[in-house]
XYZ file of C-alpha atoms in Angstrom:
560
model
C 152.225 86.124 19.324
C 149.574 87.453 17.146
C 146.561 88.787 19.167
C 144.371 86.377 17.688
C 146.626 83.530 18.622
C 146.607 84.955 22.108
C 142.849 85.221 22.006
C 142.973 81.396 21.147
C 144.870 80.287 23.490
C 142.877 82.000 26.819
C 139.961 80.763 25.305
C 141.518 77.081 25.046
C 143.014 77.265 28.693
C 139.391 78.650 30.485
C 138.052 75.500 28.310
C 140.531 73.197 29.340
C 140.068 74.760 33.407
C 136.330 74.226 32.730
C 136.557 70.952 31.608
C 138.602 69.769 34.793
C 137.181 72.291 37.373
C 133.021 70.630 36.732
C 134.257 67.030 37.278
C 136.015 67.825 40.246
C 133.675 69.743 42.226
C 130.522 68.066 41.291
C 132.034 64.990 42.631
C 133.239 66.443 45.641
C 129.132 68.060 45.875
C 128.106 64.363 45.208
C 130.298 62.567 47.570
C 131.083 65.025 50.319
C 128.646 67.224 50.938
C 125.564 66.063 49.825
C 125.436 63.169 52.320
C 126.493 65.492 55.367
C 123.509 67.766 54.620
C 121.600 64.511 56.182
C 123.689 65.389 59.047
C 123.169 69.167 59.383
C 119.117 68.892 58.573
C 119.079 66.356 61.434
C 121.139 68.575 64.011
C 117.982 71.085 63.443
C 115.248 69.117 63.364
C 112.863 66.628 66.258
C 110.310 64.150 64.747
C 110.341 65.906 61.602
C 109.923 69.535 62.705
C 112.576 72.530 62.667
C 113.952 73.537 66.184
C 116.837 75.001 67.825
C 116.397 73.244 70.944
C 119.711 70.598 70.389
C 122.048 73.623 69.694
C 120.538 75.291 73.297
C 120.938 72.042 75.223
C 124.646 71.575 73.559
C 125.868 75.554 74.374
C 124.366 75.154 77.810
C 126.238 71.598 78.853
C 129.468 72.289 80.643
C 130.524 68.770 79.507
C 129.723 69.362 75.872
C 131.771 72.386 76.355
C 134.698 70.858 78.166
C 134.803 68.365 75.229
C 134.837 70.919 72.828
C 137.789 72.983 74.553
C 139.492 68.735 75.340
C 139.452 68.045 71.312
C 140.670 71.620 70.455
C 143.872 71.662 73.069
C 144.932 68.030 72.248
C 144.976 68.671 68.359
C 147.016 71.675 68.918
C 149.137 70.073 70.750
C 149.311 66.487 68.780
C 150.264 68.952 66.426
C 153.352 70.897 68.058
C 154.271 66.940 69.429
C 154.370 65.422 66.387
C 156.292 68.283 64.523
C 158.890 67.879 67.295
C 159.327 64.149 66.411
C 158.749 63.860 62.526
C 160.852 67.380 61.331
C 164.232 66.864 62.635
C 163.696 62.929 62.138
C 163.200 63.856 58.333
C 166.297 65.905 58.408
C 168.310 63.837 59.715
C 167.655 61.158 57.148
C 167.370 63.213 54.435
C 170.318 65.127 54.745
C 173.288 63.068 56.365
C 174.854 59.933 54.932
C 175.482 57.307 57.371
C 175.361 53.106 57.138
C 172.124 51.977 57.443
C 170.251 55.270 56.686
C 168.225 54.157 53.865
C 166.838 50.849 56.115
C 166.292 53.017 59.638
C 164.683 56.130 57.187
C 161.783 53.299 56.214
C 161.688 51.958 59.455
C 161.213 55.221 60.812
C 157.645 55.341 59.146
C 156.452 52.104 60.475
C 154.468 53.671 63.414
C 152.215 54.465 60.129
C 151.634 51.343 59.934
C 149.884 50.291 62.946
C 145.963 50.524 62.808
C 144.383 52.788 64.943
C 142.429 49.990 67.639
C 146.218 47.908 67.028
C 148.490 50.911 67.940
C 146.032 51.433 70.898
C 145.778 48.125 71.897
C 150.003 47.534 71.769
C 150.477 50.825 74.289
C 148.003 49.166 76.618
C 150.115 46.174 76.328
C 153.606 48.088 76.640
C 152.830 50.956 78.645
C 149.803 50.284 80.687
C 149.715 49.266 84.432
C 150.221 45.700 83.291
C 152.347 46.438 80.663
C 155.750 44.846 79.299
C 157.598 48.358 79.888
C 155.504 49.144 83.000
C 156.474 46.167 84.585
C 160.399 46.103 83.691
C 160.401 49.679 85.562
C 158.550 48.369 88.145
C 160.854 45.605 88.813
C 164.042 47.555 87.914
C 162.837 50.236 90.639
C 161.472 47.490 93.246
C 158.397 49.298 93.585
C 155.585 47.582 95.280
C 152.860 49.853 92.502
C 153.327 50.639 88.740
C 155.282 53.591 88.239
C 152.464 55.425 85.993
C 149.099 54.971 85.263
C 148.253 55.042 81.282
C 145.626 57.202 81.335
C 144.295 61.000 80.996
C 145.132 63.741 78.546
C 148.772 63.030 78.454
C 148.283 59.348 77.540
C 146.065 60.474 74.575
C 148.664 62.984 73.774
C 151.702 60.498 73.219
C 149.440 57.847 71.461
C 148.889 60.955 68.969
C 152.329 62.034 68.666
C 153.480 58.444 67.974
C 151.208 57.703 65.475
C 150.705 61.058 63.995
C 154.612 62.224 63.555
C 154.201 59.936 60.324
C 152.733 62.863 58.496
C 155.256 65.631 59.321
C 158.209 62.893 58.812
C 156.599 61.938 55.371
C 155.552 65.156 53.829
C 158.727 67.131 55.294
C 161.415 64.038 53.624
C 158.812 65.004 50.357
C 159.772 68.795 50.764
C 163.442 68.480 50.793
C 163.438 65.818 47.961
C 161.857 68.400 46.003
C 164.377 71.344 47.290
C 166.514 72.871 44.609
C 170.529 72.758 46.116
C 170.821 76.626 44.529
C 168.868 78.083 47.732
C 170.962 77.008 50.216
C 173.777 77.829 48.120
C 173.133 81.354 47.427
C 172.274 82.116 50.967
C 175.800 80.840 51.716
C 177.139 82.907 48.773
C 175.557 86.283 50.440
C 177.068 85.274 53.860
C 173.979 83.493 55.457
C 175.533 80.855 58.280
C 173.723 77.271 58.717
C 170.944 78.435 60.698
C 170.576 81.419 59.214
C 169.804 79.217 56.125
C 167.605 76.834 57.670
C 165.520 79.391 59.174
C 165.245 81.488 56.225
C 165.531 80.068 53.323
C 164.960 76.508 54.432
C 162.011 76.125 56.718
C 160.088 78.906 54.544
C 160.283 76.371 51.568
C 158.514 73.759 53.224
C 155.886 75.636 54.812
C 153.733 74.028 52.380
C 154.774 70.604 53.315
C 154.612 71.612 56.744
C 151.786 73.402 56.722
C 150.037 70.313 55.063
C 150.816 67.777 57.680
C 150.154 70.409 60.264
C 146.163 70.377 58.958
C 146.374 66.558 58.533
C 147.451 66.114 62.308
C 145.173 68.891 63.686
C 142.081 66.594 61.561
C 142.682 63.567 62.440
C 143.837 64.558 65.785
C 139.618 66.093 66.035
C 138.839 63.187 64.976
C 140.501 60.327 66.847
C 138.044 58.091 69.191
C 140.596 54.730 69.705
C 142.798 56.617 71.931
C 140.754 58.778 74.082
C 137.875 56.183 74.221
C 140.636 53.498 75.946
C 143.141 55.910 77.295
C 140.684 59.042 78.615
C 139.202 57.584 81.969
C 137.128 60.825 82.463
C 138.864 62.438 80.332
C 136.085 63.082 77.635
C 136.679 64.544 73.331
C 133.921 65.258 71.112
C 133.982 62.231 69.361
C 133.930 60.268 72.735
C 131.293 62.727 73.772
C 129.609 61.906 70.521
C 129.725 57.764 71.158
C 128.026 58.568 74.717
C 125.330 60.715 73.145
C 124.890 57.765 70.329
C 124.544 54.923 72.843
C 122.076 57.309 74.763
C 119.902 57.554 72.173
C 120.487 61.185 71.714
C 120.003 61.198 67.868
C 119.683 65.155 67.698
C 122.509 65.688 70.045
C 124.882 63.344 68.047
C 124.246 65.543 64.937
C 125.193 68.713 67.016
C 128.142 67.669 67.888
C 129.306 66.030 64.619
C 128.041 69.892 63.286
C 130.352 71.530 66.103
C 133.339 69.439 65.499
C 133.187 69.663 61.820
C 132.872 73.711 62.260
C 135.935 73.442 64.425
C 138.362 71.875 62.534
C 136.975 74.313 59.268
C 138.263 77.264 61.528
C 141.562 76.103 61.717
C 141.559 75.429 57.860
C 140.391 78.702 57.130
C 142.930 80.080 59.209
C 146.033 77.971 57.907
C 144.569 78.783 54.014
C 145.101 82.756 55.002
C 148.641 81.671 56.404
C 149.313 79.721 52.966
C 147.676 82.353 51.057
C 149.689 85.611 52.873
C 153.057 83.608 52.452
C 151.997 81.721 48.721
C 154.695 81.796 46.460
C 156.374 78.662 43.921
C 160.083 78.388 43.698
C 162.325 78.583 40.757
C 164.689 75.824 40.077
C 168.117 76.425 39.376
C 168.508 72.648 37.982
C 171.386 71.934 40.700
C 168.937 68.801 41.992
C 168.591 68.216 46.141
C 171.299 69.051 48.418
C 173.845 66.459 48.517
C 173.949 64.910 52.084
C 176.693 65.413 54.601
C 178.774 62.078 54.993
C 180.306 62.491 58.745
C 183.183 60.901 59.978
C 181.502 59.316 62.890
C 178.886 58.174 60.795
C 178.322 54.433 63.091
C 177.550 57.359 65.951
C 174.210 58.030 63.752
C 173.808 54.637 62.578
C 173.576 53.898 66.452
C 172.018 56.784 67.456
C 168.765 56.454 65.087
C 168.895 52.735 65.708
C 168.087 52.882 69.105
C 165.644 55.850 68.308
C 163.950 53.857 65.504
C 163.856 50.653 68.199
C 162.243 52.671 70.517
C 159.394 54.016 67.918
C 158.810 50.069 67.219
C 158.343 48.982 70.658
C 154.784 48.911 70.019
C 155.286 46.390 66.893
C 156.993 44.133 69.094
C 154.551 44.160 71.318
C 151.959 43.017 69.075
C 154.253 40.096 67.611
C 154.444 38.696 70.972
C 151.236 38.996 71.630
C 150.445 37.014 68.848
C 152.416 34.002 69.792
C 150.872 34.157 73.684
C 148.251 31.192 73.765
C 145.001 31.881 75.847
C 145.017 32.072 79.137
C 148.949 31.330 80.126
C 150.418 35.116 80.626
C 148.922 36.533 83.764
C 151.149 38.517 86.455
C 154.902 37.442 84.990
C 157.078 39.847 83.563
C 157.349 38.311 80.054
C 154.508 35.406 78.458
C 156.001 32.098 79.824
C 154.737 30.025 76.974
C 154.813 30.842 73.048
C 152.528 29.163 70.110
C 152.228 29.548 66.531
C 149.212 28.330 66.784
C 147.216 31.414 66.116
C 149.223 31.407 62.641
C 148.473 28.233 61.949
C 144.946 28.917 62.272
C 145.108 31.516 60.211
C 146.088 29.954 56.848
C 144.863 26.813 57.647
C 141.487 28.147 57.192
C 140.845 29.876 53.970
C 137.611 31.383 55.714
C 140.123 33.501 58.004
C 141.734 34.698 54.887
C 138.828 36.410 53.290
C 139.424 39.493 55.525
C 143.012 39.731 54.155
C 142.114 39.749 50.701
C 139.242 42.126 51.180
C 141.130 45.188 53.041
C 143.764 44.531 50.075
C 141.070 44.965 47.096
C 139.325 47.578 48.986
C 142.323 49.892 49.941
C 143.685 49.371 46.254
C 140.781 50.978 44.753
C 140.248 53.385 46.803
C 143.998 54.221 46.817
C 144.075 54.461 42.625
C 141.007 56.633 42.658
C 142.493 58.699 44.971
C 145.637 59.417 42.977
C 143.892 60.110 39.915
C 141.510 62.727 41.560
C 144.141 63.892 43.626
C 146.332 64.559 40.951
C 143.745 66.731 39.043
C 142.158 68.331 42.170
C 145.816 69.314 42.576
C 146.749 70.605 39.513
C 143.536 72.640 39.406
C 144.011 74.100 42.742
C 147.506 74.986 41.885
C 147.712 76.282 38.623
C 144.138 77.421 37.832
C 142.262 80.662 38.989
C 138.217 80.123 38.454
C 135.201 80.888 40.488
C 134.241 78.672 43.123
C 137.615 77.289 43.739
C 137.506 78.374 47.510
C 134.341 75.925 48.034
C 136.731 73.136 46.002
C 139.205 73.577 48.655
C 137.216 73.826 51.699
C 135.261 70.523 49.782
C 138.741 68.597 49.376
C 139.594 69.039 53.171
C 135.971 68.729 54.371
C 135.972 64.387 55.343
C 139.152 65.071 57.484
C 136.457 67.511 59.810
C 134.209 65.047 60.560
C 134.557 61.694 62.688
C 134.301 59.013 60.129
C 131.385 57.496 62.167
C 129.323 60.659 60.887
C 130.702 59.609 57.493
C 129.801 56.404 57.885
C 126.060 57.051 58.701
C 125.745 59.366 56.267
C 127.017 57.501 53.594
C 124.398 54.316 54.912
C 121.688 57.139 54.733
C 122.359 58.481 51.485
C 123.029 55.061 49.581
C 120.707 52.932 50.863
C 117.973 54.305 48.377
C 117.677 54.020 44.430
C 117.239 57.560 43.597
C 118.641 58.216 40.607
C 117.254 61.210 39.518
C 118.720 62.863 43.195
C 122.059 61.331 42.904
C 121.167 58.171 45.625
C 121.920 54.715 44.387
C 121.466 51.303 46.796
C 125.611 50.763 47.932
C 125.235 49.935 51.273
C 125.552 45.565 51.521
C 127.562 45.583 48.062
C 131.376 45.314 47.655
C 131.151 49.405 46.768
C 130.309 51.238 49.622
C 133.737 51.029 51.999
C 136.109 51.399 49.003
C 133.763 54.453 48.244
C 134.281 55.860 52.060
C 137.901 54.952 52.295
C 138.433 57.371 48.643
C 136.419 59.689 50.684
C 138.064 59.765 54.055
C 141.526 60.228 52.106
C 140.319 62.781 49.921
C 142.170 65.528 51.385
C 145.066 63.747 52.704
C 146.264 62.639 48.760
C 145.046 65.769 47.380
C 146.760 68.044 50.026
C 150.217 66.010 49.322
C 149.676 66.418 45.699
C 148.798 70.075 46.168
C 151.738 70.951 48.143
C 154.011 69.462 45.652
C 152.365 71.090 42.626
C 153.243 74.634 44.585
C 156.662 74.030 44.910
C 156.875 73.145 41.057
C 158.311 75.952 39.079
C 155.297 76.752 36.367
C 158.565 77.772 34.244
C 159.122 74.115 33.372
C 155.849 73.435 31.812
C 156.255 76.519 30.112
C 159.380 75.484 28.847
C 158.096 71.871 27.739
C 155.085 74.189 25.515
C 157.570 76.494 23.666
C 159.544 72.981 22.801
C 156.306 72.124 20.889
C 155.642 69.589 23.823
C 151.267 69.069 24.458
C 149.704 69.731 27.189
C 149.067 65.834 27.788
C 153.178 65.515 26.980
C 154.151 67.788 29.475
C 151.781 66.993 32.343
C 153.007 62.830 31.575
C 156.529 63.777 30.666
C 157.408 66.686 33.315
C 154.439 67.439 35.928
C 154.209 63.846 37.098
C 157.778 63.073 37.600
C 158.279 66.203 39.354
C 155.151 66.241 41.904
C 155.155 62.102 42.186
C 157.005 62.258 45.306
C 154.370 64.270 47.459
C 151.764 62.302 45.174
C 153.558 58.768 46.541
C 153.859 60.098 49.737
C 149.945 60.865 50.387
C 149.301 57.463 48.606
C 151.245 55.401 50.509
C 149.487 57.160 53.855
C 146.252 56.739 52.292
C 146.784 53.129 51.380
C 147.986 52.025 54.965
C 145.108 54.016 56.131
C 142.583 52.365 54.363
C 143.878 48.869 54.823
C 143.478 49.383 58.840
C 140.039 51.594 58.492
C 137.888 50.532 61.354
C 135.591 53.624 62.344
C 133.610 53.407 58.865
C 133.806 49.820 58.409
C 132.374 49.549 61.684
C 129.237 50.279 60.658
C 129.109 49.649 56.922
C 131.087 46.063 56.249
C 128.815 42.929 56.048
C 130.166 39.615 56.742
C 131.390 38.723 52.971
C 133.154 42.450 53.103
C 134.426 41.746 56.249
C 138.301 44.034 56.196
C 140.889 42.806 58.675
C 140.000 45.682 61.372
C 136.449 43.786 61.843
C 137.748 40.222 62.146
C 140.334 41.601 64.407
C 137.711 43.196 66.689
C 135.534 39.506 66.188
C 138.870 37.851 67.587
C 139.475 40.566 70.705
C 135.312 39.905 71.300
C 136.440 36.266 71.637
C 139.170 36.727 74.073
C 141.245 35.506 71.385
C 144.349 37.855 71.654
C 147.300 35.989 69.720
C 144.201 35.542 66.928
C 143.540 39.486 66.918
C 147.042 39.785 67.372
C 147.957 37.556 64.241
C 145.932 39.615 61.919
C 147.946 42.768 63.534
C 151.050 41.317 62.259
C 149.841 39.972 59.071
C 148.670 43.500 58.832
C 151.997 45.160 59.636
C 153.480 42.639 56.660
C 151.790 43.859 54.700
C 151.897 47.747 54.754
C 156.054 47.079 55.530
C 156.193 45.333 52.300
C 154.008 48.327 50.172
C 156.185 50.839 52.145
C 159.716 49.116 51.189
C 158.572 50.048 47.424
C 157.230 53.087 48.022
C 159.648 54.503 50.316
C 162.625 55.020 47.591
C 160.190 57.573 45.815
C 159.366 59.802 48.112
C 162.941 59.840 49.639
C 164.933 59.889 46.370
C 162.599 62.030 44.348
């Protein structure tokens, strides 16, 4: 290549990173920071005036502190938990052959699909004093007292690793779809034993994956509030800590603590972005495809052994589905409900009203979902593949709305769109159909873009380099070659950020009027009525729903 042709071309690929790199990071500006500066000027202001006097009152609390030290522990350890769970669980259904593996491997993710006031409520149903489980031990046992008490650190702990395992199960399955077979067999070829392999060679190549769920888990862990606000007695989190401040009136306090938790949770990213950077590398396909998976002889041994494992995760399913069919008022101290109804489902679709929250969380979660893939795919891509100033701030930007408890998204949002601005980027969204799809895109910024992301770094750049010297385009190869081989990460974070935004309840707590009403509000209108096989109805119709997005979606993320 002539050196004017190699002139050209840098100048046409710092154009082309230019031309993706603006988009993407004034939107982020636009839509993720810019609103939480509302919440940092408030943290240091009073009536108005600068002061210092909320950080002094916050540093000098020994509760504010204990709930600082409370959120940090429990992420940490929802993370280790939920690695425990979703790793080998990945493993084993990515890499034997057995009957019934591809139906258990989708079931498997169905704890996903549980909101997060749902999942909460069904362990207070299964587990708690009063609970189905509870009370079978009880019985079994022929203990006068339940066995346990549902509450404390440790309760919040295994609500987390049951509904958070989802991530590492998800993204890991992603990772070894995307594994070239030629790894593990040159490590045999040079002697290396099965462990050897997995530890070495193995693991190493999904530290991406892993290390992706790991900072999804750790976020979401900061900022859970269903599970410690039913399960924590005086057990107390930031965001808890943050709901007591809020209904105290404590409007400088509240912003102190959303600062603190959001600093938090940046720590740990900064620290797992110097982990990713000191071990960043992108492997080089060999072309053999994914490692076939070992058929075993005894193969009905791990058809029954993940069958009674998968049962067990969907306990809590069950429980809902029950639930729904209890009628008001008729299951009190027995064992099981003695009478059953349909008539919460019949009131369901006989009334087309009821129905409007349905169709809303499925419009809303859609188009939030799409816009998600298409950012996520070019945040990813940039991220990736590009070097350019400023792409530090991108990253920290991308990962940023996983830091903060979506209530402080949601207020922010309501403060920054609730005034036509245009010439400062503020338009009236609040009370229009706009403004939850807009904070469900936001709240799953990082989680599609970080699947996307970790997917783009295990893609060998060789391939698109390839596609260019067969006279392939740049729009050829990214269509014909890049999205084939990152879609299953880029399915995997989409399917996630669907079933996330289809429950959403913190946001749409406080920014859903009555003709935007999603199914986590009408659910929480039915509960308020002390109609539980109502609430419970829209559970399951929930659960339907997500089961039937997942049983399309699952095939691409497992199969590649």
């Amino acid at each position: 290549m002539s050196r004017g042709a190699s002139s050209a071309t840098a100048v046409g690929a710092r154009r082309g990173t230019l031309l993706l790199a603006v988009p993407v990071a004034l939107l982020l500006v636009w839509l993720v920071l810019y609103p939480n500066l509302f919440v940092l000027f408030g943290s240091f202001t009073e009536a108005g005036r600068p002061t210092a006097a909320h950080y002094a009152r916050f540093f000098a609390s020994r509760s504010e502190l204990g709930a600082l030290w409370a959120s940090v522990w429990i992420s940490a350890a929802s993370v280790v938990l939920s690695a425990l769970v979703g790793v080998p669980l990945a493993f084993l259904f990515a890499r034997r052959d057995f009957p019934g593996r591809k139906l258990l491997g989708g079931l498997a993710a169905m704890p996903v699909l549980l909101p997060p006031l749902v999942g909460t409520i069904s362990f207070l149903f299964l587990y708690g004093e009063t609970g189905f489980f509870t009370r079978g031990v009880q019985l079994l046992l022929g203990m006068s007292d339940a066995p346990w008490r549902l509450t404390g650190p440790w309760a919040v702990l295994l609500v987390h690793a049951y509904t958070m395992y989802v991530y590492f199960y998800l993204f890991t399955a992603a990772g070894l779809a995307r594994l070239d077979a030629g790894y593990a067999e040159a490590a045999s070829a040079l002697g290396a034993g099965r462990w050897t392999t997995l530890r070495r060679v193995t693991l190493p190549m999904l530290a991406p994956a892993l290390g992706g769920a790991a900072l999804l888990v750790f976020m979401t862990s900061m900022a859970s509030f269903s599970a410690p606000y039913v399960f924590g007695g005086g057990f107390r989190v930031l965001t808890t800590q943050i709901y007591a401040s809020k209904l105290n009136g404590e409007e400088g306090l509240v912003s102190v603590e959303a600062v603190v938790l959001a600093v938090v949770s940046l720590l740990f990213l900064v620290g797992l972005q110097r982990y990713e950077a000191a071990r960043e590398y992108t492997g080089a396909s060999k072309g053999l495809g994914t490692a076939p998976r070992t058929r075993s002889r005894r193969g009905w041994l791990l058809t029954l052994g993940a069958s009674l494992g998968v049962g067990f995760l969907l306990l809590p399913h069950l429980t809902v589905f029950v639930v729904s069919l209890v009628p008001e008022g008729t299951w009190t101290t027995e064992l099981v409900p003695p009478t059953y109804s349909l008539g919460g489902y019949r009131t369901l679709f006989a009334d087309r009203e009821r129905l409007v929250p349905v169709l809303n969380s499925l419009r809303m979660a859609t188009v939030a979902t799409l816009a998600n893939v298409v950012f996520a795919f070019g945040a990813g891509y940039l991220l990736a593949r590009r070097r350019f100033r400023g792409r530090a701030m991108v990253n920290a930007l991308v990962v940023l709305p996983w830091a903060l408890p979506g209530t402080v998204l949601a207020i922010a949002l309501a403060t920054t769109f609730s005034v036509h601005s245009p010439l400062t980027g503020r338009f009236v969204l609040v009370g229009t159909f706009a403004i939850l799809p807009l904070a469900y895109f936001i709240r799953n910024v990082p989680l599609v873009t970080r699947a996307a992301l970790s997917s783009f770094r295990q893609l060998d750049p060789s391939l698109e380099e390839a596609a260019a010297s067969l006279g392939a385009g740049r729009t050829r190869t990214l269509g014909r070659v890049v999205l084939p081989l990152v879609l299953p990460g880029l399915a995997a974070g989409a399917l996630l950020a669907f079933v996330t935004a289809l429950g959403e309840f913190v946001a749409s707590i406080l920014l859903y009027t009555n003709r935007t009403r999603p199914i986590s509000i009408e659910m929480l209108s039915q509960l308020r009525a002390f109609d539980f096989g109502g609430a419970s109805a829209y559970g399951v119709m929930l659960i339907v729903l997500v089961a039937i997005v997942f049983a399309f979606g699952y095939g691409t993320v497992s199969e590649g």
